[in-house]
């Protein structure tokens, strides 16, 4: 039987992936045709982490 215990890093990584996918879904739905939703998502995602790091 596998150990089902998850550590903080695993939970944090899963949360980050889900957050990225939610931003991407929103960007794909709302960005203009001439803009790349992946580029927008990457920029928002990295800026969010930078802002969080700066505030801690």
CSV table of C-alpha atoms in Angstrom, one decimal:
chain,number,residue,atom,x,y,z
A,1,UNK,CA,0.0,0.0,0.0
A,2,UNK,CA,1.3,3.4,-0.9
A,3,UNK,CA,1.8,6.1,1.7
A,4,UNK,CA,-1.0,8.7,1.1
A,5,UNK,CA,0.7,11.3,3.3
A,6,UNK,CA,1.4,14.5,1.5
A,7,UNK,CA,3.9,17.1,2.6
A,8,UNK,CA,3.6,20.9,2.4
A,9,UNK,CA,5.7,21.0,-0.8
A,10,UNK,CA,3.5,18.6,-2.7
A,11,UNK,CA,0.4,20.5,-1.6
A,12,UNK,CA,2.0,23.8,-2.6
A,13,UNK,CA,3.0,22.5,-6.0
A,14,UNK,CA,-0.5,21.1,-6.7
A,15,UNK,CA,-2.0,24.5,-5.6
A,16,UNK,CA,0.4,26.4,-7.9
A,17,UNK,CA,-0.5,24.1,-10.9
A,18,UNK,CA,-4.2,24.5,-10.3
A,19,UNK,CA,-3.8,28.3,-10.0
A,20,UNK,CA,-1.8,28.4,-13.3
A,21,UNK,CA,-4.5,26.4,-15.0
A,22,UNK,CA,-7.3,28.7,-13.7
A,23,UNK,CA,-5.4,31.8,-14.9
A,24,UNK,CA,-4.9,30.1,-18.3
A,25,UNK,CA,-8.5,29.2,-18.6
A,26,UNK,CA,-9.5,32.8,-17.9
A,27,UNK,CA,-6.9,34.2,-20.3
A,28,UNK,CA,-8.0,31.9,-23.1
A,29,UNK,CA,-11.6,33.0,-22.7
A,30,UNK,CA,-11.0,36.7,-22.3
A,31,UNK,CA,-7.8,37.7,-24.2
A,32,UNK,CA,-8.0,39.2,-27.7
A,33,UNK,CA,-7.3,37.0,-30.7
A,34,UNK,CA,-4.0,38.7,-31.4
A,35,UNK,CA,-2.6,38.0,-27.9
A,36,UNK,CA,-1.1,34.7,-26.7
A,37,UNK,CA,-3.0,33.4,-23.6
A,38,UNK,CA,0.1,31.4,-22.5
A,39,UNK,CA,2.3,34.5,-22.5
A,40,UNK,CA,-0.3,36.4,-20.5
A,41,UNK,CA,-0.7,33.5,-18.1
A,42,UNK,CA,3.1,33.2,-17.6
A,43,UNK,CA,3.4,36.9,-17.0
A,44,UNK,CA,0.6,37.0,-14.4
A,45,UNK,CA,1.8,33.9,-12.7
A,46,UNK,CA,5.4,35.0,-12.3
A,47,UNK,CA,4.4,38.5,-11.3
A,48,UNK,CA,2.1,37.1,-8.7
A,49,UNK,CA,4.9,35.1,-7.1
A,50,UNK,CA,7.3,38.1,-7.3
A,51,UNK,CA,4.7,40.3,-5.5
A,52,UNK,CA,4.2,37.6,-2.9
A,53,UNK,CA,7.9,37.2,-2.3
A,54,UNK,CA,8.3,41.0,-2.0
A,55,UNK,CA,5.6,41.2,0.6
A,56,UNK,CA,7.1,38.5,2.8
